[in-house]
């Protein structure tokens, strides 16, 4: 028996499949399309990428009808989460991102006490109890600063892919501070630093420091307690992770499942709700 979690975010759709022993079967991350098809199409792609033989209908075959293969027939329940969860019609349940990230984080790292989740358009700090329960959280969903969007905009200004930022950051021998807290003003600041020929690695280190400072202030509001796990797509940016560890004075950990933590949590909740 299999359980599926689908996390439809602003920047990407994530799909995770687990079995009845809560072991990972497949995961996929598909960047959100910019076309007219929207998140539903991205979810279909994620399901196909997860290699579960979707048959092109977004998982609706899971009960065994239509073109679904054996694996699809085994999918007992689907939980959707994320900002676009209400757009996904094939879910049995829809669950908040906070609950899913807490659940996913506790699976990734048993004993985790603090989670910092930085996605495409928001950032959240979660405090987790001994038993893996969410006990407190704070979030920034009002301002682009310190979110993936901020980093995406900066990468565009620097004419590089967001995945290249960390590579340059590693070469920094100093830091060009970004003083504006507002993402729009920070963008102007970066443009003017470029005009002054500021060294690119040091400028990127400053951008990462600025994003990490926002995350650190969120974590401080709930009280940082180790171990700290970073989830969300920005966990792929080693430059931000390093800057955050430095600012917090403790190691911020990541996992190959950091970006899919929400979808993983959704799959775990689907499993629990079906008595496993
Ligand atoms: P959402 O859940 O809102 O869709 P994600 O958790 O998928 O967002 O995070 C998206 C953000 O993660 C992007 O805005 C980008 O800044 C960052 N990101 C994603 N992949 C990478 C990568 N390979 N390297 C660096 N940053 C990345």
PDB file of C-alpha atoms and ligand atoms in Angstrom:
ATOM      1  CA  UNK A   1       0.000   0.000   0.000  1.00  0.00           C
ATOM      2  CA  UNK A   2       1.332   3.434  -0.946  1.00  0.00           C
ATOM      3  CA  UNK A   3       0.608   6.992   0.190  1.00  0.00           C
ATOM      4  CA  UNK A   4       1.192  10.174  -1.756  1.00  0.00           C
ATOM      5  CA  UNK A   5       1.889  13.722  -0.658  1.00  0.00           C
ATOM      6  CA  UNK A   6       1.653  16.586  -3.119  1.00  0.00           C
ATOM      7  CA  UNK A   7       3.006  20.016  -2.185  1.00  0.00           C
ATOM      8  CA  UNK A   8       1.987  22.726  -4.642  1.00  0.00           C
ATOM      9  CA  UNK A   9       4.138  25.757  -3.920  1.00  0.00           C
ATOM     10  CA  UNK A  10       4.637  29.097  -5.603  1.00  0.00           C
ATOM     11  CA  UNK A  11       7.931  28.069  -7.190  1.00  0.00           C
ATOM     12  CA  UNK A  12       7.628  24.306  -7.614  1.00  0.00           C
ATOM     13  CA  UNK A  13       5.402  21.272  -7.172  1.00  0.00           C
ATOM     14  CA  UNK A  14       6.689  18.403  -5.098  1.00  0.00           C
ATOM     15  CA  UNK A  15       5.441  14.826  -5.023  1.00  0.00           C
ATOM     16  CA  UNK A  16       6.483  12.139  -2.540  1.00  0.00           C
ATOM     17  CA  UNK A  17       5.325   8.540  -2.344  1.00  0.00           C
ATOM     18  CA  UNK A  18       5.901   6.386   0.723  1.00  0.00           C
ATOM     19  CA  UNK A  19       4.930   2.838   1.581  1.00  0.00           C
ATOM     20  CA  UNK A  20       2.992   1.522   4.583  1.00  0.00           C
ATOM     21  CA  UNK A  21       6.220   1.269   6.572  1.00  0.00           C
ATOM     22  CA  UNK A  22       6.768   5.031   5.946  1.00  0.00           C
ATOM     23  CA  UNK A  23       9.745   4.278   3.708  1.00  0.00           C
ATOM     24  CA  UNK A  24      10.352   6.568   0.743  1.00  0.00           C
ATOM     25  CA  UNK A  25       9.356   5.079  -2.624  1.00  0.00           C
ATOM     26  CA  UNK A  26       9.759   8.104  -4.937  1.00  0.00           C
ATOM     27  CA  UNK A  27      10.074  11.856  -4.902  1.00  0.00           C
ATOM     28  CA  UNK A  28       9.991  14.537  -7.579  1.00  0.00           C
ATOM     29  CA  UNK A  29      10.393  18.305  -7.740  1.00  0.00           C
ATOM     30  CA  UNK A  30       9.081  20.109 -10.783  1.00  0.00           C
ATOM     31  CA  UNK A  31       9.513  23.878 -11.202  1.00  0.00           C
ATOM     32  CA  UNK A  32       6.181  25.668 -11.580  1.00  0.00           C
ATOM     33  CA  UNK A  33       5.442  26.385 -15.241  1.00  0.00           C
ATOM     34  CA  UNK A  34       4.954  29.917 -16.384  1.00  0.00           C
ATOM     35  CA  UNK A  35       2.398  28.929 -19.018  1.00  0.00           C
ATOM     36  CA  UNK A  36      -1.354  28.908 -18.753  1.00  0.00           C
ATOM     37  CA  UNK A  37      -1.619  25.324 -17.481  1.00  0.00           C
ATOM     38  CA  UNK A  38      -0.670  26.333 -13.907  1.00  0.00           C
ATOM     39  CA  UNK A  39       0.126  24.146 -10.920  1.00  0.00           C
ATOM     40  CA  UNK A  40      -2.154  21.251 -11.976  1.00  0.00           C
ATOM     41  CA  UNK A  41       0.097  20.590 -14.960  1.00  0.00           C
ATOM     42  CA  UNK A  42       3.198  20.785 -12.776  1.00  0.00           C
ATOM     43  CA  UNK A  43       1.656  18.212 -10.436  1.00  0.00           C
ATOM     44  CA  UNK A  44       1.023  15.828 -13.323  1.00  0.00           C
ATOM     45  CA  UNK A  45       4.646  16.184 -14.353  1.00  0.00           C
ATOM     46  CA  UNK A  46       5.763  15.591 -10.790  1.00  0.00           C
ATOM     47  CA  UNK A  47       3.703  12.420 -10.618  1.00  0.00           C
ATOM     48  CA  UNK A  48       5.181  11.208 -13.889  1.00  0.00           C
ATOM     49  CA  UNK A  49       8.697  12.115 -12.722  1.00  0.00           C
ATOM     50  CA  UNK A  50       8.049  10.119  -9.571  1.00  0.00           C
ATOM     51  CA  UNK A  51       7.668   7.219 -11.983  1.00  0.00           C
ATOM     52  CA  UNK A  52       4.329   6.014 -10.746  1.00  0.00           C
ATOM     53  CA  UNK A  53       2.693   5.678 -14.154  1.00  0.00           C
ATOM     54  CA  UNK A  54       0.126   8.385 -13.640  1.00  0.00           C
ATOM     55  CA  UNK A  55      -1.556   7.780 -16.965  1.00  0.00           C
ATOM     56  CA  UNK A  56      -1.788  11.530 -17.360  1.00  0.00           C
ATOM     57  CA  UNK A  57      -4.681  12.158 -15.018  1.00  0.00           C
ATOM     58  CA  UNK A  58      -2.934  13.528 -11.954  1.00  0.00           C
ATOM     59  CA  UNK A  59      -3.302  10.402  -9.849  1.00  0.00           C
ATOM     60  CA  UNK A  60      -7.050   9.953 -10.291  1.00  0.00           C
ATOM     61  CA  UNK A  61      -6.455   6.369 -11.417  1.00  0.00           C
ATOM     62  CA  UNK A  62      -5.216   5.372  -8.026  1.00  0.00           C
ATOM     63  CA  UNK A  63      -8.364   3.442  -7.167  1.00  0.00           C
ATOM     64  CA  UNK A  64      -7.537   1.039  -9.945  1.00  0.00           C
ATOM     65  CA  UNK A  65      -9.665   2.208 -12.848  1.00  0.00           C
ATOM     66  CA  UNK A  66      -8.486   3.634 -16.150  1.00  0.00           C
ATOM     67  CA  UNK A  67      -4.918   3.311 -17.293  1.00  0.00           C
ATOM     68  CA  UNK A  68      -3.294   3.112 -13.874  1.00  0.00           C
ATOM     69  CA  UNK A  69      -0.590   0.504 -13.400  1.00  0.00           C
ATOM     70  CA  UNK A  70      -0.075  -1.758 -10.369  1.00  0.00           C
ATOM     71  CA  UNK A  71       1.674   0.975  -8.455  1.00  0.00           C
ATOM     72  CA  UNK A  72      -1.189   3.422  -8.959  1.00  0.00           C
ATOM     73  CA  UNK A  73      -3.640   0.776  -7.778  1.00  0.00           C
ATOM     74  CA  UNK A  74      -1.643   0.595  -4.580  1.00  0.00           C
ATOM     75  CA  UNK A  75      -1.964   4.304  -3.787  1.00  0.00           C
ATOM     76  CA  UNK A  76      -4.358   4.313  -0.924  1.00  0.00           C
ATOM     77  CA  UNK A  77      -4.564   8.018  -0.135  1.00  0.00           C
ATOM     78  CA  UNK A  78      -3.334  11.387  -1.337  1.00  0.00           C
ATOM     79  CA  UNK A  79      -2.861  14.491   0.829  1.00  0.00           C
ATOM     80  CA  UNK A  80      -2.194  17.865  -0.769  1.00  0.00           C
ATOM     81  CA  UNK A  81      -0.461  20.779   0.883  1.00  0.00           C
ATOM     82  CA  UNK A  82       1.166  24.064  -0.094  1.00  0.00           C
ATOM     83  CA  UNK A  83      -0.130  27.376  -1.304  1.00  0.00           C
ATOM     84  CA  UNK A  84      -1.853  25.802  -4.321  1.00  0.00           C
ATOM     85  CA  UNK A  85      -3.314  22.770  -2.534  1.00  0.00           C
ATOM     86  CA  UNK A  86      -6.903  23.783  -3.256  1.00  0.00           C
ATOM     87  CA  UNK A  87      -6.219  23.619  -6.986  1.00  0.00           C
ATOM     88  CA  UNK A  88      -5.470  19.888  -6.763  1.00  0.00           C
ATOM     89  CA  UNK A  89      -8.664  17.925  -7.086  1.00  0.00           C
ATOM     90  CA  UNK A  90      -7.321  14.402  -6.671  1.00  0.00           C
ATOM     91  CA  UNK A  91      -6.482  14.766  -2.998  1.00  0.00           C
ATOM     92  CA  UNK A  92      -8.423  12.956  -0.283  1.00  0.00           C
ATOM     93  CA  UNK A  93      -7.397  15.663   2.184  1.00  0.00           C
ATOM     94  CA  UNK A  94      -5.758  19.052   2.250  1.00  0.00           C
ATOM     95  CA  UNK A  95      -3.457  19.886   5.134  1.00  0.00           C
ATOM     96  CA  UNK A  96      -1.600  23.087   6.109  1.00  0.00           C
ATOM     97  CA  UNK A  97       2.048  23.467   5.151  1.00  0.00           C
ATOM     98  CA  UNK A  98       3.036  23.988   8.785  1.00  0.00           C
ATOM     99  CA  UNK A  99       1.723  20.587   9.888  1.00  0.00           C
ATOM    100  CA  UNK A 100       3.254  18.907   6.840  1.00  0.00           C
ATOM    101  CA  UNK A 101       6.683  20.514   7.237  1.00  0.00           C
ATOM    102  CA  UNK A 102       6.765  19.620  10.934  1.00  0.00           C
ATOM    103  CA  UNK A 103       5.817  16.024  10.151  1.00  0.00           C
ATOM    104  CA  UNK A 104       8.266  15.744   7.262  1.00  0.00           C
ATOM    105  CA  UNK A 105      11.101  17.296   9.283  1.00  0.00           C
ATOM    106  CA  UNK A 106      10.605  14.860  12.159  1.00  0.00           C
ATOM    107  CA  UNK A 107      10.828  11.961   9.659  1.00  0.00           C
ATOM    108  CA  UNK A 108      13.964  13.391   8.033  1.00  0.00           C
ATOM    109  CA  UNK A 109      15.644  14.058  11.357  1.00  0.00           C
ATOM    110  CA  UNK A 110      14.182  12.322  14.399  1.00  0.00           C
ATOM    111  CA  UNK A 111      14.777  14.618  17.389  1.00  0.00           C
ATOM    112  CA  UNK A 112      14.740  17.834  15.321  1.00  0.00           C
ATOM    113  CA  UNK A 113      13.776  20.830  17.523  1.00  0.00           C
ATOM    114  CA  UNK A 114      13.827  23.769  15.120  1.00  0.00           C
ATOM    115  CA  UNK A 115      12.875  23.914  11.447  1.00  0.00           C
ATOM    116  CA  UNK A 116      13.510  26.881   9.176  1.00  0.00           C
ATOM    117  CA  UNK A 117      11.532  26.501   5.961  1.00  0.00           C
ATOM    118  CA  UNK A 118      12.349  28.968   3.188  1.00  0.00           C
ATOM    119  CA  UNK A 119      10.335  28.539   0.027  1.00  0.00           C
ATOM    120  CA  UNK A 120       9.608  30.645  -3.018  1.00  0.00           C
ATOM    121  CA  UNK A 121       7.421  33.239  -1.354  1.00  0.00           C
ATOM    122  CA  UNK A 122       7.557  32.811   2.394  1.00  0.00           C
ATOM    123  CA  UNK A 123       9.740  31.749   5.287  1.00  0.00           C
ATOM    124  CA  UNK A 124       8.672  29.984   8.470  1.00  0.00           C
ATOM    125  CA  UNK A 125      10.428  28.998  11.671  1.00  0.00           C
ATOM    126  CA  UNK A 126       8.912  26.034  13.507  1.00  0.00           C
ATOM    127  CA  UNK A 127       9.556  24.822  17.007  1.00  0.00           C
ATOM    128  CA  UNK A 128       9.164  21.031  17.343  1.00  0.00           C
ATOM    129  CA  UNK A 129       8.624  19.101  20.583  1.00  0.00           C
ATOM    130  CA  UNK A 130      10.419  15.950  21.675  1.00  0.00           C
ATOM    131  CA  UNK A 131       7.663  13.838  20.161  1.00  0.00           C
ATOM    132  CA  UNK A 132       7.900  15.572  16.755  1.00  0.00           C
ATOM    133  CA  UNK A 133       4.858  17.806  17.330  1.00  0.00           C
ATOM    134  CA  UNK A 134       4.625  21.415  16.182  1.00  0.00           C
ATOM    135  CA  UNK A 135       4.570  23.599  19.318  1.00  0.00           C
ATOM    136  CA  UNK A 136       5.152  27.107  17.951  1.00  0.00           C
ATOM    137  CA  UNK A 137       5.856  28.920  14.709  1.00  0.00           C
ATOM    138  CA  UNK A 138       6.432  32.345  13.197  1.00  0.00           C
ATOM    139  CA  UNK A 139       6.292  33.215   9.554  1.00  0.00           C
ATOM    140  CA  UNK A 140       7.037  35.929   7.033  1.00  0.00           C
ATOM    141  CA  UNK A 141       4.590  35.819   4.158  1.00  0.00           C
ATOM    142  CA  UNK A 142       4.235  39.567   3.770  1.00  0.00           C
ATOM    143  CA  UNK A 143       7.593  40.542   2.353  1.00  0.00           C
ATOM    144  CA  UNK A 144       9.873  39.038  -0.315  1.00  0.00           C
ATOM    145  CA  UNK A 145      13.055  39.759   1.672  1.00  0.00           C
ATOM    146  CA  UNK A 146      14.566  36.559   2.992  1.00  0.00           C
ATOM    147  CA  UNK A 147      12.523  34.296   0.698  1.00  0.00           C
ATOM    148  CA  UNK A 148      13.440  32.364  -2.434  1.00  0.00           C
ATOM    149  CA  UNK A 149      11.887  35.155  -4.471  1.00  0.00           C
ATOM    150  CA  UNK A 150      14.520  37.598  -3.164  1.00  0.00           C
ATOM    151  CA  UNK A 151      17.308  35.216  -4.242  1.00  0.00           C
ATOM    152  CA  UNK A 152      15.660  34.560  -7.621  1.00  0.00           C
ATOM    153  CA  UNK A 153      15.461  38.315  -8.302  1.00  0.00           C
ATOM    154  CA  UNK A 154      19.104  38.803  -7.289  1.00  0.00           C
ATOM    155  CA  UNK A 155      20.204  35.896  -9.509  1.00  0.00           C
ATOM    156  CA  UNK A 156      18.361  37.483 -12.413  1.00  0.00           C
ATOM    157  CA  UNK A 157      20.082  40.849 -11.806  1.00  0.00           C
ATOM    158  CA  UNK A 158      23.421  39.004 -11.782  1.00  0.00           C
ATOM    159  CA  UNK A 159      22.413  37.128 -14.957  1.00  0.00           C
ATOM    160  CA  UNK A 160      22.876  33.705 -13.480  1.00  0.00           C
ATOM    161  CA  UNK A 161      20.766  30.768 -12.401  1.00  0.00           C
ATOM    162  CA  UNK A 162      19.809  30.721  -8.707  1.00  0.00           C
ATOM    163  CA  UNK A 163      21.611  27.362  -8.400  1.00  0.00           C
ATOM    164  CA  UNK A 164      24.924  29.119  -9.297  1.00  0.00           C
ATOM    165  CA  UNK A 165      24.820  31.605  -6.400  1.00  0.00           C
ATOM    166  CA  UNK A 166      26.358  29.201  -3.873  1.00  0.00           C
ATOM    167  CA  UNK A 167      29.262  28.388  -6.199  1.00  0.00           C
ATOM    168  CA  UNK A 168      30.257  32.076  -6.365  1.00  0.00           C
ATOM    169  CA  UNK A 169      29.636  32.555  -2.640  1.00  0.00           C
ATOM    170  CA  UNK A 170      32.254  29.905  -1.923  1.00  0.00           C
ATOM    171  CA  UNK A 171      34.880  32.055  -3.646  1.00  0.00           C
ATOM    172  CA  UNK A 172      34.113  35.173  -1.560  1.00  0.00           C
ATOM    173  CA  UNK A 173      36.990  36.672   0.428  1.00  0.00           C
ATOM    174  CA  UNK A 174      34.819  39.341   2.008  1.00  0.00           C
ATOM    175  CA  UNK A 175      31.280  40.549   2.070  1.00  0.00           C
ATOM    176  CA  UNK A 176      29.557  43.470   0.358  1.00  0.00           C
ATOM    177  CA  UNK A 177      26.856  44.319   2.893  1.00  0.00           C
ATOM    178  CA  UNK A 178      23.324  44.857   1.608  1.00  0.00           C
ATOM    179  CA  UNK A 179      21.824  47.441   3.953  1.00  0.00           C
ATOM    180  CA  UNK A 180      18.238  47.638   2.612  1.00  0.00           C
ATOM    181  CA  UNK A 181      15.782  45.321   4.303  1.00  0.00           C
ATOM    182  CA  UNK A 182      13.286  45.770   1.462  1.00  0.00           C
ATOM    183  CA  UNK A 183      13.817  43.405  -1.502  1.00  0.00           C
ATOM    184  CA  UNK A 184      13.038  46.164  -4.018  1.00  0.00           C
ATOM    185  CA  UNK A 185      15.603  48.570  -2.521  1.00  0.00           C
ATOM    186  CA  UNK A 186      18.094  45.712  -2.088  1.00  0.00           C
ATOM    187  CA  UNK A 187      17.801  45.017  -5.818  1.00  0.00           C
ATOM    188  CA  UNK A 188      18.698  48.668  -6.566  1.00  0.00           C
ATOM    189  CA  UNK A 189      21.601  48.379  -4.134  1.00  0.00           C
ATOM    190  CA  UNK A 190      22.944  45.307  -5.947  1.00  0.00           C
ATOM    191  CA  UNK A 191      22.595  47.071  -9.310  1.00  0.00           C
ATOM    192  CA  UNK A 192      24.564  50.049  -8.006  1.00  0.00           C
ATOM    193  CA  UNK A 193      27.246  47.752  -6.511  1.00  0.00           C
ATOM    194  CA  UNK A 194      27.560  46.089  -9.924  1.00  0.00           C
ATOM    195  CA  UNK A 195      28.065  49.520 -11.483  1.00  0.00           C
ATOM    196  CA  UNK A 196      30.881  50.112  -8.956  1.00  0.00           C
ATOM    197  CA  UNK A 197      32.479  46.789 -10.016  1.00  0.00           C
ATOM    198  CA  UNK A 198      32.023  45.145  -6.609  1.00  0.00           C
ATOM    199  CA  UNK A 199      33.509  41.610  -6.678  1.00  0.00           C
ATOM    200  CA  UNK A 200      30.652  39.265  -7.645  1.00  0.00           C
ATOM    201  CA  UNK A 201      31.427  36.541  -5.050  1.00  0.00           C
ATOM    202  CA  UNK A 202      31.510  39.138  -2.234  1.00  0.00           C
ATOM    203  CA  UNK A 203      28.292  40.704  -3.491  1.00  0.00           C
ATOM    204  CA  UNK A 204      26.612  37.300  -3.517  1.00  0.00           C
ATOM    205  CA  UNK A 205      27.936  36.594  -0.009  1.00  0.00           C
ATOM    206  CA  UNK A 206      26.281  39.883   1.044  1.00  0.00           C
ATOM    207  CA  UNK A 207      22.994  38.827  -0.605  1.00  0.00           C
ATOM    208  CA  UNK A 208      23.116  35.493   1.222  1.00  0.00           C
ATOM    209  CA  UNK A 209      23.934  37.224   4.494  1.00  0.00           C
ATOM    210  CA  UNK A 210      20.910  39.477   4.029  1.00  0.00           C
ATOM    211  CA  UNK A 211      18.567  36.505   3.364  1.00  0.00           C
ATOM    212  CA  UNK A 212      20.076  34.567   6.282  1.00  0.00           C
ATOM    213  CA  UNK A 213      19.651  37.544   8.639  1.00  0.00           C
ATOM    214  CA  UNK A 214      15.892  37.514   7.966  1.00  0.00           C
ATOM    215  CA  UNK A 215      15.748  33.775   8.648  1.00  0.00           C
ATOM    216  CA  UNK A 216      17.847  34.158  11.809  1.00  0.00           C
ATOM    217  CA  UNK A 217      15.475  36.797  13.175  1.00  0.00           C
ATOM    218  CA  UNK A 218      12.504  34.449  12.594  1.00  0.00           C
ATOM    219  CA  UNK A 219      14.309  31.597  14.374  1.00  0.00           C
ATOM    220  CA  UNK A 220      15.234  33.861  17.312  1.00  0.00           C
ATOM    221  CA  UNK A 221      11.573  34.763  17.797  1.00  0.00           C
ATOM    222  CA  UNK A 222      10.702  31.139  18.545  1.00  0.00           C
ATOM    223  CA  UNK A 223      13.984  30.401  20.335  1.00  0.00           C
ATOM    224  CA  UNK A 224      16.661  28.447  18.492  1.00  0.00           C
ATOM    225  CA  UNK A 225      17.207  24.957  19.793  1.00  0.00           C
ATOM    226  CA  UNK A 226      19.513  22.416  18.120  1.00  0.00           C
ATOM    227  CA  UNK A 227      19.232  20.384  16.019  1.00  0.00           C
ATOM    228  CA  UNK A 228      18.097  22.924  13.430  1.00  0.00           C
ATOM    229  CA  UNK A 229      16.939  21.586  10.051  1.00  0.00           C
ATOM    230  CA  UNK A 230      16.430  23.776   7.010  1.00  0.00           C
ATOM    231  CA  UNK A 231      13.618  22.784   4.644  1.00  0.00           C
ATOM    232  CA  UNK A 232      12.264  24.347   1.444  1.00  0.00           C
ATOM    233  CA  UNK A 233      14.024  24.967  -1.849  1.00  0.00           C
ATOM    234  CA  UNK A 234      16.428  27.557  -0.417  1.00  0.00           C
ATOM    235  CA  UNK A 235      18.052  24.709   1.552  1.00  0.00           C
ATOM    236  CA  UNK A 236      19.636  23.854  -1.840  1.00  0.00           C
ATOM    237  CA  UNK A 237      21.590  27.102  -1.587  1.00  0.00           C
ATOM    238  CA  UNK A 238      24.671  26.216   0.467  1.00  0.00           C
ATOM    239  CA  UNK A 239      25.609  29.912   0.632  1.00  0.00           C
ATOM    240  CA  UNK A 240      22.455  30.794   2.597  1.00  0.00           C
ATOM    241  CA  UNK A 241      22.866  27.698   4.797  1.00  0.00           C
ATOM    242  CA  UNK A 242      26.474  28.679   5.634  1.00  0.00           C
ATOM    243  CA  UNK A 243      25.509  32.296   6.346  1.00  0.00           C
ATOM    244  CA  UNK A 244      22.648  31.197   8.587  1.00  0.00           C
ATOM    245  CA  UNK A 245      24.878  28.774  10.522  1.00  0.00           C
ATOM    246  CA  UNK A 246      27.395  31.590  11.001  1.00  0.00           C
ATOM    247  CA  UNK A 247      24.759  34.066  12.188  1.00  0.00           C
ATOM    248  CA  UNK A 248      23.077  31.556  14.513  1.00  0.00           C
ATOM    249  CA  UNK A 249      26.363  30.239  15.898  1.00  0.00           C
ATOM    250  CA  UNK A 250      25.131  26.681  15.394  1.00  0.00           C
ATOM    251  CA  UNK A 251      25.092  24.206  12.543  1.00  0.00           C
ATOM    252  CA  UNK A 252      22.035  24.454  10.313  1.00  0.00           C
ATOM    253  CA  UNK A 253      21.507  21.017   8.774  1.00  0.00           C
ATOM    254  CA  UNK A 254      19.960  20.102   5.437  1.00  0.00           C
ATOM    255  CA  UNK A 255      18.891  16.859   3.801  1.00  0.00           C
ATOM    256  CA  UNK A 256      18.326  15.545   0.263  1.00  0.00           C
ATOM    257  CA  UNK A 257      14.650  15.695   1.289  1.00  0.00           C
ATOM    258  CA  UNK A 258      14.724  19.342   2.431  1.00  0.00           C
ATOM    259  CA  UNK A 259      12.784  20.646  -0.574  1.00  0.00           C
ATOM    260  CA  UNK A 260      10.283  17.796  -0.469  1.00  0.00           C
ATOM    261  CA  UNK A 261       9.761  17.930   3.331  1.00  0.00           C
ATOM    262  CA  UNK A 262       6.229  19.329   2.958  1.00  0.00           C
ATOM    263  CA  UNK A 263       5.185  16.678   0.429  1.00  0.00           C
ATOM    264  CA  UNK A 264       6.804  14.016   2.577  1.00  0.00           C
ATOM    265  CA  UNK A 265       4.840  15.251   5.612  1.00  0.00           C
ATOM    266  CA  UNK A 266       1.648  15.183   3.535  1.00  0.00           C
ATOM    267  CA  UNK A 267       2.350  11.557   2.529  1.00  0.00           C
ATOM    268  CA  UNK A 268       3.017  10.660   6.191  1.00  0.00           C
ATOM    269  CA  UNK A 269      -0.285  12.283   7.222  1.00  0.00           C
ATOM    270  CA  UNK A 270      -2.089  10.338   4.451  1.00  0.00           C
ATOM    271  CA  UNK A 271      -0.547   7.160   5.878  1.00  0.00           C
ATOM    272  CA  UNK A 272      -1.526   7.998   9.481  1.00  0.00           C
ATOM    273  CA  UNK A 273      -5.087   8.842   8.527  1.00  0.00           C
ATOM    274  CA  UNK A 274      -5.391   5.412   6.990  1.00  0.00           C
ATOM    275  CA  UNK A 275      -4.485   3.616  10.163  1.00  0.00           C
ATOM    276  CA  UNK A 276      -0.856   2.777   9.364  1.00  0.00           C
TER     277      UNK A 276
HETATM  278  P1  LIG B   1       7.613  26.777  -2.953  1.00  0.00           P
HETATM  279  O1  LIG B   1       7.298  25.688  -1.950  1.00  0.00           O
HETATM  280  O2  LIG B   1       7.106  28.119  -2.587  1.00  0.00           O
HETATM  281  O3  LIG B   1       7.234  26.363  -4.343  1.00  0.00           O
HETATM  282  P2  LIG B   1      10.362  25.869  -2.847  1.00  0.00           P
HETATM  283  O4  LIG B   1      10.410  25.295  -1.475  1.00  0.00           O
HETATM  284  O5  LIG B   1      10.311  24.930  -3.989  1.00  0.00           O
HETATM  285  O6  LIG B   1       9.197  26.948  -2.956  1.00  0.00           O
HETATM  286  O7  LIG B   1      11.623  26.837  -2.986  1.00  0.00           O
HETATM  287  C1  LIG B   1      11.813  27.594  -4.142  1.00  0.00           C
HETATM  288  C2  LIG B   1      13.062  28.439  -3.979  1.00  0.00           C
HETATM  289  O8  LIG B   1      14.174  27.589  -3.714  1.00  0.00           O
HETATM  290  C3  LIG B   1      13.397  29.180  -5.239  1.00  0.00           C
HETATM  291  O9  LIG B   1      12.784  30.460  -5.208  1.00  0.00           O
HETATM  292  C4  LIG B   1      14.928  29.242  -5.226  1.00  0.00           C
HETATM  293  O10 LIG B   1      15.364  30.453  -4.652  1.00  0.00           O
HETATM  294  C5  LIG B   1      15.331  28.102  -4.316  1.00  0.00           C
HETATM  295  N1  LIG B   1      15.963  26.989  -5.036  1.00  0.00           N
HETATM  296  C6  LIG B   1      15.344  25.951  -5.622  1.00  0.00           C
HETATM  297  N2  LIG B   1      16.245  25.103  -6.177  1.00  0.00           N
HETATM  298  C7  LIG B   1      17.465  25.641  -5.944  1.00  0.00           C
HETATM  299  C8  LIG B   1      18.809  25.242  -6.256  1.00  0.00           C
HETATM  300  N3  LIG B   1      19.071  24.125  -6.929  1.00  0.00           N
HETATM  301  N4  LIG B   1      19.811  26.030  -5.822  1.00  0.00           N
HETATM  302  C9  LIG B   1      19.557  27.145  -5.123  1.00  0.00           C
HETATM  303  N5  LIG B   1      18.323  27.574  -4.805  1.00  0.00           N
HETATM  304  C10 LIG B   1      17.284  26.841  -5.198  1.00  0.00           C
END
